[in-house]
CSV table of C-alpha atoms in Angstrom, one decimal:
chain,number,residue,atom,x,y,z
A,219,MET,CA,-30.2,-2.7,38.5
A,220,ASN,CA,-28.7,-4.3,35.5
A,221,ARG,CA,-30.9,-2.0,33.4
A,222,PHE,CA,-29.6,1.0,35.3
A,223,LEU,CA,-26.1,0.0,34.7
A,224,THR,CA,-26.7,-0.6,31.0
A,225,GLN,CA,-28.2,2.9,30.7
A,226,ALA,CA,-25.3,4.4,32.6
A,227,ALA,CA,-22.8,2.7,30.4
A,228,ILE,CA,-24.6,3.9,27.3
A,229,ALA,CA,-24.9,7.4,28.7
A,230,ALA,CA,-21.2,7.4,29.4
A,231,SER,CA,-20.3,6.2,26.0
A,232,LEU,CA,-22.6,8.4,24.0
A,233,PRO,CA,-20.3,11.4,23.5
A,234,THR,CA,-17.7,9.1,22.1
A,235,LEU,CA,-20.2,7.5,19.7
A,236,LEU,CA,-21.2,10.9,18.5
A,237,LEU,CA,-17.6,11.9,17.6
A,238,ALA,CA,-16.1,11.0,14.3
A,239,CYS,CA,-13.6,8.6,15.7
A,240,SER,CA,-12.9,5.3,14.1
A,241,PRO,CA,-15.4,2.9,15.4
A,242,GLN,CA,-13.6,-0.1,14.1
A,243,THR,CA,-10.3,0.7,15.9
A,244,THR,CA,-9.1,-2.5,17.4
A,245,PRO,CA,-6.2,-2.5,19.7
A,246,ASP,CA,-4.2,-5.6,18.8
A,247,ALA,CA,-1.8,-5.2,21.7
A,248,ASP,CA,-1.8,-3.9,25.1
A,249,THR,CA,-0.6,-0.4,24.4
A,250,THR,CA,0.2,0.2,28.0
A,251,SER,CA,2.6,-2.7,28.1
A,252,GLU,CA,6.2,-1.8,28.6
A,253,SER,CA,7.5,-5.2,27.6
A,254,ALA,CA,10.0,-5.3,24.8
A,255,PRO,CA,8.8,-6.5,21.4
A,256,GLU,CA,9.6,-10.2,20.7
A,257,GLU,CA,11.6,-9.3,17.6
A,258,GLU,CA,14.2,-6.6,17.8
A,259,VAL,CA,14.5,-4.3,14.8
A,260,ALA,CA,17.8,-4.8,13.2
A,261,ALA,CA,20.3,-1.9,13.1
A,262,ALA,CA,22.6,-1.3,10.2
A,263,THR,CA,25.5,-2.6,12.1
A,264,ASP,CA,24.1,-5.9,13.2
A,265,GLY,CA,25.8,-8.1,10.7
A,266,THR,CA,24.3,-9.4,7.5
A,267,GLY,CA,21.3,-11.4,6.2
A,268,GLU,CA,19.8,-12.6,3.0
A,269,LEU,CA,17.8,-10.0,1.0
A,270,THR,CA,15.7,-11.3,-1.8
A,271,ILE,CA,14.2,-9.1,-4.5
A,272,ARG,CA,11.0,-10.4,-6.0
A,273,ALA,CA,8.7,-9.4,-8.9
A,274,ASN,CA,5.0,-9.8,-8.6
A,275,GLY,CA,2.4,-9.6,-11.3
A,276,GLU,CA,-0.3,-10.3,-8.8
A,277,ASP,CA,-3.3,-12.6,-9.4
A,278,PHE,CA,-4.2,-10.6,-12.5
A,279,VAL,CA,-1.2,-12.2,-14.2
A,280,ARG,CA,-1.2,-15.5,-12.4
A,281,GLN,CA,-4.9,-16.3,-12.6
A,282,GLY,CA,-6.1,-14.1,-15.4
A,283,PHE,CA,-8.9,-11.6,-15.1
A,284,VAL,CA,-11.8,-9.9,-16.9
A,285,THR,CA,-10.9,-6.5,-18.4
A,286,LYS,CA,-13.1,-3.4,-18.0
A,287,ASP,CA,-14.6,-4.1,-21.4
A,288,GLY,CA,-15.5,-7.7,-20.8
A,289,TRP,CA,-12.5,-9.6,-22.2
A,290,GLU,CA,-11.4,-12.7,-20.2
A,291,VAL,CA,-7.7,-12.5,-20.4
A,292,SER,CA,-5.2,-15.2,-19.4
A,293,PHE,CA,-1.4,-14.9,-19.7
A,294,ASP,CA,1.0,-17.6,-20.9
A,295,HIS,CA,4.0,-15.3,-20.4
A,296,VAL,CA,4.6,-11.8,-19.0
A,297,TYR,CA,8.3,-11.1,-19.3
A,298,VAL,CA,9.7,-8.0,-17.7
A,299,THR,CA,13.3,-7.0,-17.7
A,300,LEU,CA,14.7,-5.2,-14.6
A,301,THR,CA,18.0,-3.6,-14.2
A,302,GLY,CA,19.7,-1.2,-11.8
A,303,ILE,CA,17.8,-2.8,-8.9
A,304,THR,CA,18.7,-1.0,-5.7
A,305,ALA,CA,17.5,-1.4,-2.1
A,306,TYR,CA,18.0,1.4,0.4
A,307,GLN,CA,17.9,1.9,4.1
A,308,SER,CA,16.5,5.4,3.8
A,309,ASP,CA,16.6,7.8,6.7
A,310,PRO,CA,14.3,9.7,6.6
A,311,PRO,CA,11.9,7.4,4.8
A,312,PHE,CA,11.8,8.1,1.1
A,313,ASP,CA,8.8,10.1,-0.1
A,314,ALA,CA,8.0,9.1,-3.6
A,315,GLU,CA,5.7,12.1,-4.1
A,316,ALA,CA,8.5,14.5,-3.2
A,317,GLY,CA,10.8,12.6,-5.6
A,318,GLY,CA,14.5,12.7,-5.7
A,319,THR,CA,16.8,10.1,-4.2
A,320,PRO,CA,16.5,8.1,-1.0
A,321,GLU,CA,18.9,9.4,1.7
A,322,ALA,CA,20.4,6.0,2.3
A,323,THR,CA,22.5,4.9,5.2
A,324,GLU,CA,22.9,1.6,3.4
A,325,THR,CA,22.5,0.7,-0.2
A,326,VAL,CA,22.4,-2.7,-1.9
A,327,ALA,CA,22.7,-2.8,-5.6
A,328,ILE,CA,22.0,-5.8,-7.9
A,329,ALA,CA,24.6,-5.7,-10.7
A,330,GLU,CA,22.7,-8.0,-13.1
A,331,THR,CA,20.0,-7.2,-15.5
A,332,VAL,CA,17.3,-9.9,-15.0
A,333,THR,CA,14.4,-11.0,-17.1
A,334,VAL,CA,11.6,-12.7,-15.3
A,335,ASP,CA,8.3,-14.2,-16.3
A,336,LEU,CA,5.6,-12.9,-14.0
A,337,ALA,CA,3.2,-15.6,-15.2
A,338,GLU,CA,5.5,-18.4,-14.2
A,339,GLY,CA,4.0,-21.1,-12.0
A,340,ASP,CA,0.4,-22.0,-11.3
A,341,ASP,CA,-2.5,-19.7,-10.2
A,342,ASN,CA,-1.1,-19.6,-6.6
A,343,ALA,CA,2.5,-19.3,-7.4
A,344,GLU,CA,4.7,-17.1,-5.2
A,345,PRO,CA,6.1,-13.8,-6.6
A,346,ILE,CA,9.0,-14.5,-8.8
A,347,MET,CA,12.5,-14.3,-7.3
A,348,VAL,CA,14.7,-11.8,-9.2
A,349,LYS,CA,17.8,-12.1,-7.1
A,350,SER,CA,18.9,-12.9,-3.6
A,351,VAL,CA,22.0,-11.3,-2.1
A,352,GLU,CA,23.8,-11.0,1.2
A,353,ALA,CA,23.1,-7.6,2.6
A,354,PRO,CA,23.8,-5.6,5.8
A,355,ALA,CA,21.1,-6.1,8.4
A,356,GLY,CA,18.7,-3.2,8.8
A,357,ARG,CA,15.5,-1.8,7.4
A,358,TYR,CA,15.2,-1.6,3.7
A,359,ASN,CA,12.4,0.9,3.2
A,360,ALA,CA,13.0,2.1,-0.4
A,361,LEU,CA,13.5,0.3,-3.7
A,362,SER,CA,14.4,1.5,-7.2
A,363,TRP,CA,14.7,-0.2,-10.5
A,364,GLN,CA,14.8,0.5,-14.2
A,365,MET,CA,13.1,-1.5,-17.0
A,366,MET,CA,14.8,-1.8,-20.3
A,367,PRO,CA,14.6,-4.1,-23.4
A,368,ALA,CA,16.0,-7.5,-22.8
A,369,ALA,CA,19.3,-8.1,-24.6
A,370,GLU,CA,18.6,-11.8,-25.1
A,371,GLY,CA,16.2,-14.6,-24.4
A,372,PRO,CA,12.5,-15.0,-25.2
A,373,ALA,CA,11.8,-11.3,-24.7
A,374,ALA,CA,14.8,-10.0,-26.5
A,375,GLY,CA,14.4,-6.4,-27.6
A,376,GLN,CA,11.4,-5.8,-25.4
A,377,THR,CA,10.9,-4.3,-22.0
A,378,ILE,CA,7.5,-5.9,-21.4
A,379,TRP,CA,6.4,-9.0,-23.4
A,380,MET,CA,2.8,-10.1,-22.8
A,381,GLN,CA,1.6,-13.3,-24.4
A,382,GLY,CA,-1.8,-14.8,-23.8
A,383,THR,CA,-5.4,-15.3,-24.8
A,384,ALA,CA,-8.4,-13.0,-24.7
A,385,THR,CA,-12.0,-14.3,-25.0
A,386,LYS,CA,-15.2,-12.5,-25.3
A,387,ALA,CA,-18.7,-13.5,-26.6
A,388,GLY,CA,-17.3,-16.5,-28.4
A,389,GLU,CA,-14.4,-14.7,-29.9
A,390,THR,CA,-10.9,-15.7,-29.0
A,391,ILE,CA,-7.7,-13.7,-29.7
A,392,ASP,CA,-4.3,-15.1,-29.2
A,393,PHE,CA,-2.1,-12.0,-28.5
A,394,VAL,CA,1.5,-11.1,-28.2
A,395,VAL,CA,2.1,-7.5,-27.2
A,396,LYS,CA,5.7,-6.3,-27.1
A,397,LEU,CA,6.6,-3.0,-25.5
A,398,ASP,CA,10.0,-1.5,-25.4
A,399,PRO,CA,10.0,1.8,-23.4
A,400,GLU,CA,12.7,2.4,-20.8
A,401,LEU,CA,11.3,3.2,-17.4
A,402,GLU,CA,12.5,4.0,-14.0
A,403,TYR,CA,10.8,3.6,-10.6
A,404,VAL,CA,11.9,5.0,-7.3
A,405,CYS,CA,9.7,3.7,-4.5
A,406,GLY,CA,9.3,4.0,-0.8
A,407,ASP,CA,8.3,1.4,1.7
A,408,PHE,CA,6.3,-1.7,0.7
A,409,VAL,CA,2.6,-1.3,1.4
A,410,GLY,CA,0.7,-4.5,1.8
A,411,ASP,CA,-0.6,-7.2,4.2
A,412,GLU,CA,2.8,-7.6,5.7
A,413,ARG,CA,5.9,-5.4,6.1
A,414,LYS,CA,8.8,-6.2,3.9
A,415,GLY,CA,12.5,-5.3,3.9
A,416,ILE,CA,13.2,-5.7,7.7
A,417,LEU,CA,16.4,-7.7,7.6
A,418,ASN,CA,17.8,-9.1,10.8
A,419,ALA,CA,21.3,-10.5,11.1
A,420,ASP,CA,21.5,-14.1,9.9
A,421,GLU,CA,17.9,-14.1,8.8
A,422,ALA,CA,16.1,-13.4,5.5
A,423,ALA,CA,13.8,-10.6,4.2
A,424,ASP,CA,12.4,-9.7,0.9
A,425,LEU,CA,11.4,-6.7,-1.1
A,426,GLU,CA,9.0,-6.7,-4.0
A,427,ALA,CA,8.6,-4.9,-7.3
A,428,THR,CA,4.9,-5.1,-8.0
A,429,PHE,CA,3.2,-4.6,-11.4
A,430,HIS,CA,-0.4,-3.6,-11.6
A,431,PHE,CA,-1.6,-4.8,-15.0
A,432,ASP,CA,-5.2,-3.8,-14.1
A,433,HIS,CA,-4.0,-0.2,-14.7
A,434,LEU,CA,-3.6,-1.2,-18.4
A,435,PHE,CA,-6.7,-3.3,-19.0
A,436,GLY,CA,-9.0,-2.2,-16.3
A,437,ASP,CA,-10.9,-4.5,-13.9
A,438,GLY,CA,-14.3,-5.9,-14.9
A,439,GLU,CA,-15.1,-6.5,-11.3
A,440,ALA,CA,-14.9,-2.8,-10.5
A,441,PRO,CA,-17.6,-0.3,-11.4
A,442,ALA,CA,-17.3,1.2,-14.9
A,443,ASP,CA,-16.8,4.7,-13.4
A,444,ASP,CA,-14.1,3.6,-11.0
A,445,ASP,CA,-10.8,5.3,-11.7
A,446,ILE,CA,-9.1,2.0,-12.3
A,447,ASN,CA,-11.4,1.7,-15.4
A,448,THR,CA,-11.8,5.2,-16.6
A,449,GLY,CA,-8.0,5.5,-16.9
A,450,ALA,CA,-7.4,2.1,-18.5
A,451,LEU,CA,-7.0,1.2,-22.1
A,452,GLY,CA,-8.9,-2.0,-21.9
A,453,PHE,CA,-8.7,-4.7,-24.5
A,454,ASP,CA,-11.2,-3.6,-27.1
A,455,PRO,CA,-8.6,-1.3,-28.8
A,456,LEU,CA,-6.3,-4.3,-29.1
A,457,ALA,CA,-9.0,-6.6,-30.3
A,458,ALA,CA,-9.9,-4.1,-33.0
A,459,ILE,CA,-6.5,-4.4,-34.6
A,460,ALA,CA,-6.3,-8.2,-34.4
A,461,ASP,CA,-6.2,-10.2,-37.6
A,462,GLY,CA,-8.1,-13.5,-37.8
A,463,GLY,CA,-8.0,-14.1,-34.1
A,464,THR,CA,-4.3,-13.2,-33.8
A,465,LEU,CA,-2.6,-10.1,-32.5
A,466,ASP,CA,1.2,-9.8,-32.7
A,467,VAL,CA,2.3,-6.2,-32.3
A,468,ASP,CA,5.2,-4.2,-31.1
A,469,MET,CA,5.3,-0.6,-30.1
A,470,ALA,CA,5.7,0.7,-33.6
A,471,ALA,CA,2.7,-1.3,-34.8
A,472,LEU,CA,0.6,-0.1,-31.9
A,473,GLU,CA,1.5,3.5,-32.7
A,474,ALA,CA,0.6,2.9,-36.3
A,475,GLN,CA,-2.7,1.0,-35.8
A,476,LEU,CA,-4.2,2.4,-32.6
A,477,THR,CA,-5.8,5.8,-32.6
A,478,PRO,CA,-3.6,8.6,-31.4
A,479,GLU,CA,-5.7,8.9,-28.3
A,480,GLU,CA,-5.5,5.1,-27.6
A,481,TYR,CA,-1.7,5.1,-28.1
A,482,GLN,CA,-1.3,8.1,-25.8
A,483,THR,CA,-3.4,6.4,-23.2
A,484,LEU,CA,-1.2,3.3,-23.5
A,485,MET,CA,2.0,5.3,-23.2
A,486,GLY,CA,0.6,7.2,-20.3
A,487,ILE,CA,-0.2,4.0,-18.4
A,488,LEU,CA,3.1,2.2,-18.8
A,489,PRO,CA,5.0,4.3,-16.3
A,490,SER,CA,2.2,3.6,-13.7
A,491,LEU,CA,2.6,-0.2,-13.8
A,492,GLY,CA,5.4,-0.3,-11.2
A,493,HIS,CA,4.6,-0.3,-7.5
A,494,VAL,CA,5.8,-1.6,-4.2
A,495,GLY,CA,2.8,-3.7,-3.1
A,496,GLU,CA,0.1,-1.1,-3.1
A,497,GLY,CA,2.5,1.7,-2.5
A,498,HIS,CA,3.3,4.0,-5.4
A,499,CYS,CA,6.6,5.1,-6.9
A,500,GLU,CA,8.2,8.1,-8.5
A,501,GLU,CA,7.9,7.1,-12.2
A,502,THR,CA,10.0,8.2,-15.0
A,503,GLN,CA,9.8,7.3,-18.7
A,504,LEU,CA,13.4,7.4,-19.8
A,505,VAL,CA,13.0,6.4,-23.4
A,506,ASP,CA,9.9,6.4,-25.6
A,507,SER,CA,11.2,4.0,-28.2
B,281,MET,CA,-6.6,5.6,-10.4
B,282,LYS,CA,-7.6,8.7,-8.7
B,283,GLY,CA,-5.7,12.0,-8.7
B,284,PHE,CA,-3.3,11.4,-11.5
B,285,GLY,CA,-0.1,13.4,-11.1
B,286,SER,CA,-1.2,16.3,-9.0
B,287,ALA,CA,0.3,17.5,-5.8
B,288,LEU,CA,-0.6,16.1,-2.4
B,289,ARG,CA,-2.8,18.2,-0.2
B,290,SER,CA,-2.0,17.8,3.4
B,291,GLY,CA,-2.1,19.7,6.6
B,292,LEU,CA,-1.3,19.6,10.3
B,293,GLN,CA,-3.4,20.7,13.1
B,294,HIS,CA,-2.8,21.1,16.8
B,295,LEU,CA,-2.9,18.3,19.2
B,296,GLY,CA,-5.3,18.5,22.1
B,297,ILE,CA,-5.6,17.0,25.5
B,298,VAL,CA,-8.8,16.8,27.3
B,299,ALA,CA,-9.4,16.1,30.9
B,300,ILE,CA,-12.1,13.6,31.6
B,301,ALA,CA,-14.5,13.9,34.5
B,302,MET,CA,-15.7,10.5,35.6
B,303,GLY,CA,-18.7,9.8,37.7
B,304,SER,CA,-18.7,6.7,39.8
B,305,LEU,CA,-21.3,4.1,39.7
B,306,PRO,CA,-23.2,3.2,42.8
B,307,GLY,CA,-21.0,1.3,45.1
B,308,VAL,CA,-23.0,-1.9,45.1
B,309,ALA,CA,-21.6,-5.3,44.4
B,310,ILE,CA,-23.4,-6.5,41.3
B,311,ALA,CA,-22.6,-9.5,39.3
B,312,HIS,CA,-21.4,-8.7,35.8
B,313,GLY,CA,-21.7,-5.0,36.4
B,314,ALA,CA,-20.0,-2.7,34.0
B,315,HIS,CA,-16.9,-1.0,35.5
B,316,ILE,CA,-15.9,2.1,33.6
B,317,GLN,CA,-12.4,3.6,33.9
B,318,ALA,CA,-11.0,6.5,32.1
B,319,ARG,CA,-7.7,8.4,31.9
B,320,THR,CA,-6.5,11.4,30.0
B,321,ALA,CA,-4.2,10.8,27.0
B,322,THR,CA,-3.4,12.4,23.7
B,323,ALA,CA,-4.9,10.9,20.7
B,324,MET,CA,-3.8,11.3,17.1
B,325,GLU,CA,-6.1,11.5,14.1
B,326,ILE,CA,-5.1,10.8,10.6
B,327,GLN,CA,-7.3,11.4,7.6
B,328,ALA,CA,-6.8,9.7,4.3
B,329,THR,CA,-8.2,11.4,1.3
B,330,TYR,CA,-7.6,11.6,-2.4
B,331,ASP,CA,-6.3,14.8,-3.8
B,332,SER,CA,-9.8,15.6,-4.9
B,333,GLY,CA,-10.7,15.7,-1.2
B,334,GLU,CA,-12.7,12.5,-1.4
B,335,PRO,CA,-12.1,10.5,1.7
B,336,LEU,CA,-10.9,7.0,1.7
B,337,ALA,CA,-13.8,5.6,3.6
B,338,GLU,CA,-13.5,2.1,5.2
B,339,ALA,CA,-9.9,1.8,4.2
B,340,THR,CA,-7.7,-0.7,6.0
B,341,VAL,CA,-5.5,0.9,8.6
B,342,GLN,CA,-2.5,-0.6,10.4
B,343,VAL,CA,-0.6,1.4,13.0
B,344,PHE,CA,3.0,0.4,13.9
B,345,ALA,CA,4.8,1.6,17.0
B,346,PRO,CA,8.4,2.8,16.7
B,347,ASP,CA,9.9,-0.3,18.4
B,348,ASP,CA,8.1,-2.8,16.2
B,349,PRO,CA,7.5,-2.1,12.5
B,350,GLN,CA,6.3,-5.6,11.8
B,351,THR,CA,3.4,-6.1,14.2
B,352,PRO,CA,0.6,-3.5,14.1
B,353,VAL,CA,-0.4,-2.1,17.5
B,354,TYR,CA,-3.8,-1.0,16.1
B,355,THR,CA,-5.7,-2.2,13.1
B,356,GLY,CA,-9.1,-1.1,11.8
B,357,LEU,CA,-10.9,0.8,9.2
B,358,THR,CA,-11.2,4.5,8.5
B,359,ASP,CA,-14.6,6.0,9.1
B,360,ALA,CA,-16.8,7.6,6.4
B,361,ASP,CA,-14.6,10.7,6.5
B,362,GLY,CA,-11.4,8.7,6.0
B,363,LYS,CA,-10.4,9.3,9.6
B,364,PHE,CA,-8.8,7.0,12.0
B,365,VAL,CA,-7.8,7.7,15.6
B,366,PHE,CA,-5.1,6.1,17.6
B,367,VAL,CA,-3.0,6.8,20.7
B,368,PRO,CA,0.8,7.0,20.3
B,369,THR,CA,2.0,5.6,23.6
B,370,ALA,CA,5.7,6.3,23.1
B,371,PRO,CA,7.9,8.8,21.4
B,372,GLY,CA,9.4,7.9,18.0
B,373,ASN,CA,8.3,7.4,14.5
B,374,TRP,CA,4.8,5.9,14.3
B,375,GLU,CA,3.9,4.5,11.0
B,376,VAL,CA,0.4,4.4,9.7
B,377,SER,CA,-0.5,2.3,6.7
B,378,VAL,CA,-3.7,3.0,4.8
B,379,ARG,CA,-4.9,0.7,2.0
B,380,GLN,CA,-7.9,0.5,-0.1
B,381,ALA,CA,-8.7,-1.2,-3.4
B,382,GLY,CA,-5.2,-1.9,-4.5
B,383,HIS,CA,-3.8,1.5,-3.5
B,384,GLY,CA,-2.0,2.3,-0.3
B,385,ASP,CA,0.3,4.6,1.5
B,386,ILE,CA,2.4,4.7,4.7
B,387,ALA,CA,2.7,7.9,6.7
B,388,VAL,CA,5.5,8.2,9.2
B,389,VAL,CA,4.6,10.5,12.0
B,390,PRO,CA,7.3,11.5,14.5
B,391,VAL,CA,6.0,11.7,18.0
B,392,GLU,CA,7.7,13.5,20.9
B,393,SER,CA,7.1,12.9,24.5
B,394,GLU,CA,3.6,13.6,25.8
B,395,GLY,CA,2.3,12.4,22.4
B,396,ALA,CA,2.9,15.6,20.6
B,397,ILE,CA,3.7,15.5,16.9
B,398,ALA,CA,7.3,16.7,16.3
B,399,SER,CA,7.5,20.2,15.0
B,400,THR,CA,9.7,18.9,12.2
B,401,PHE,CA,6.8,16.9,10.8
B,402,THR,CA,5.8,18.3,7.4
B,403,ASN,CA,3.4,15.6,6.3
B,404,ASP,CA,4.4,15.8,2.7
B,405,ALA,CA,4.2,12.1,2.1
B,406,GLY,CA,2.2,11.3,-0.9
B,407,LEU,CA,1.6,9.3,-4.1
B,408,SER,CA,2.2,10.1,-7.7
B,409,LEU,CA,-0.5,8.0,-9.3
B,410,LEU,CA,-3.1,7.9,-6.7
B,411,GLN,CA,-2.7,11.1,-4.7
B,412,ARG,CA,-3.6,10.8,-1.1
B,413,GLY,CA,-3.3,13.1,1.8
B,414,ILE,CA,-2.8,11.7,5.3
B,415,VAL,CA,-3.5,14.5,7.7
B,416,ALA,CA,-2.3,14.2,11.2
B,417,GLY,CA,-4.3,16.3,13.5
B,418,ALA,CA,-5.9,16.8,16.8
B,419,VAL,CA,-8.5,14.9,18.5
B,420,THR,CA,-10.1,15.4,21.8
B,421,TRP,CA,-12.2,12.6,23.0
B,422,GLY,CA,-15.1,13.7,25.2
B,423,CYS,CA,-16.3,11.8,28.1
B,424,VAL,CA,-14.1,8.8,27.7
B,425,GLY,CA,-10.6,9.4,26.6
B,426,THR,CA,-8.2,7.0,25.0
B,427,ALA,CA,-8.5,4.3,27.5
B,428,LEU,CA,-12.1,3.6,28.0
B,429,PHE,CA,-12.5,0.0,28.8
B,430,PHE,CA,-15.1,-2.1,30.5
B,431,GLY,CA,-14.0,-4.7,33.0
B,432,ARG,CA,-16.2,-7.3,34.4
B,433,ARG,CA,-16.4,-7.5,38.1
B,434,GLY,CA,-16.7,-10.9,39.5
B,435,LYS,CA,-19.4,-12.0,41.8
B,436,GLN,CA,-19.0,-10.9,45.3
């Protein structure tokens, strides 16, 4: 009888198995339950909470990585300078592909220009805090910021300052790469392991500007024909213009010493560095210094 | 970084509802017997693709109900065609997050009563660097609808 039941169950299920439905679909909750969620979603009129903006260079910056062309790169400092940081409660949700400006019911702007070191801390450091402000409760589902040369500090005059070491086949290059374009990113909702920007009254939430440096150098752990590598500059072009194991270049030097194709590749990649987690942004290069 | 800079390709199909005929098992009390129940419901299918048309196969999916954007109601992986099916159980904006290999997108799908996608839905969400289409469409599940589940019957 058990055998009969097994066959019956299989027979009943077979049409489903033959359809292209998602076999790994895993209901994580009783979708028929009518009970209210444990945590209410904040409305814009529910008071205020603490909204923290963070900047994240990901493990590529914190822990180092192997580039698409086999260089083992580690960073001492990756300074980025952010300004015009604005968080939005956008309704409807902002579509970065469509572009434009979020239709905001609430807007929180950070007045300061802030330089942060994405490589600060140890291998497992948290994303770097840019600024924390009191903000109206609600759902912040869009974030924009600009990048511009720092006015002062260790990265003065540069938008992105990368300092570190690259090693390959016994060769070591100590590098400082200084880039000074002005960039703008307008992004939608954070895409990642967890949701961000949901701010309830008297509580805290964060938003994150994420920087994907694998777009610049590629990823040695990905296949050579993967898009992350075919579109990346890699480190070989930089190693080729190093002098005695040292590379200290700014944008003008890169334009003069890289091939035109390499330089254009670099300039084409820079606007793509900014994300919100794994979500993409509308990117604009304001100034090509 | 697939699909640099080109426009997102997306589409919207009709929703479908299928009635399910269910046969009953022999009415015999059997220990650990499989008890099959089914009901009719409307399922929604999304498909995640690059603008090249290449599907995002085995991409991580999280589906969030309108009343709780923090806790996914469904999680899983897209199939080989980049498709994922779920059942919107209430009207409102359902959010579907699809992520793979450092790239991701969230589609917001407005659902009306009876599980229909709102006519205002244009599905133009997309990406600028990695173009991706998330296509909401129709699914009809044969034989067992949205709520096939097996319940163990205790010994009698």
